[in-house]
Amino acid sequence: MKSAVFATLLATAAAFAPASQKVSSTALNAFEKELGSQAPLGFWDPMGLVADGDQEKFDRLRYTEIKHGRVAMMAVVGYLTAASGARFPGLISTDGTAFADIPNGFAALSSMPKAGLAQIIAFIFFMEVGVMKDATGENAFPGDLRNGYIDFGWDKLSEAEQFKKRAIELNQGRAAQMGILGLMVHEQIGVPILPN
């Protein structure tokens, strides 16, 4: 009986073992060693966006992924901070609306004064056009926005440590994109996933 249970467990575990896959395209092999190509999936491009092996297109898509990941990380932290009840003190507008009067999530968009929403959109536009870009042309990799004056010790790290930290940021960004999507979807369908 014990051997039958053991054989069943072994067969179940084998079902989740990664299957070896042959990659026939040399274009796909071009990105197999890139940042973000990690086990168990390796390089995963189900829509074939970079099937042609174009490095410039890959770098643009990677920059976009990193930027979306950074925004999603800030969004998750902001969502959870607001859901915890933390608010700025004082008024959000001159009509007497306090920060504490603004609800969480999507309801905040309709409760916020229009001028406040315009300020947020203007700030995003300013950051997108004026700050969050490679202004000097000296970026070392997609998503490197130091522009020659912000370092925080990055250049003191070895190349392996830099690669590891970039992989951590990329994976955290991927997780945050799924996280904020889950928070927003659950809010819209009315099934809270945050504890009260």
mmCIF file of C-alpha atoms in Angstrom, residues 41 72 75 102 113 154 168 193:
data_model
loop_
_atom_site.group_PDB
_atom_site.id
_atom_site.type_symbol
_atom_site.label_atom_id
_atom_site.label_comp_id
_atom_site.label_asym_id
_atom_site.label_seq_id
_atom_site.Cartn_x
_atom_site.Cartn_y
_atom_site.Cartn_z
ATOM 1 C CA LEU A 41 9.692 29.685 -18.408
ATOM 2 C CA ALA A 72 2.602 49.406 -10.608
ATOM 3 C CA ALA A 75 0.302 51.983 -7.276
ATOM 4 C CA ILE A 102 -11.659 61.141 -0.184
ATOM 5 C CA PRO A 113 -11.883 68.031 -6.928
ATOM 6 C CA TRP A 154 25.245 51.705 -8.424
ATOM 7 C CA ILE A 168 14.855 41.687 -8.854
ATOM 8 C CA ILE A 193 -9.440 40.888 -0.800
#
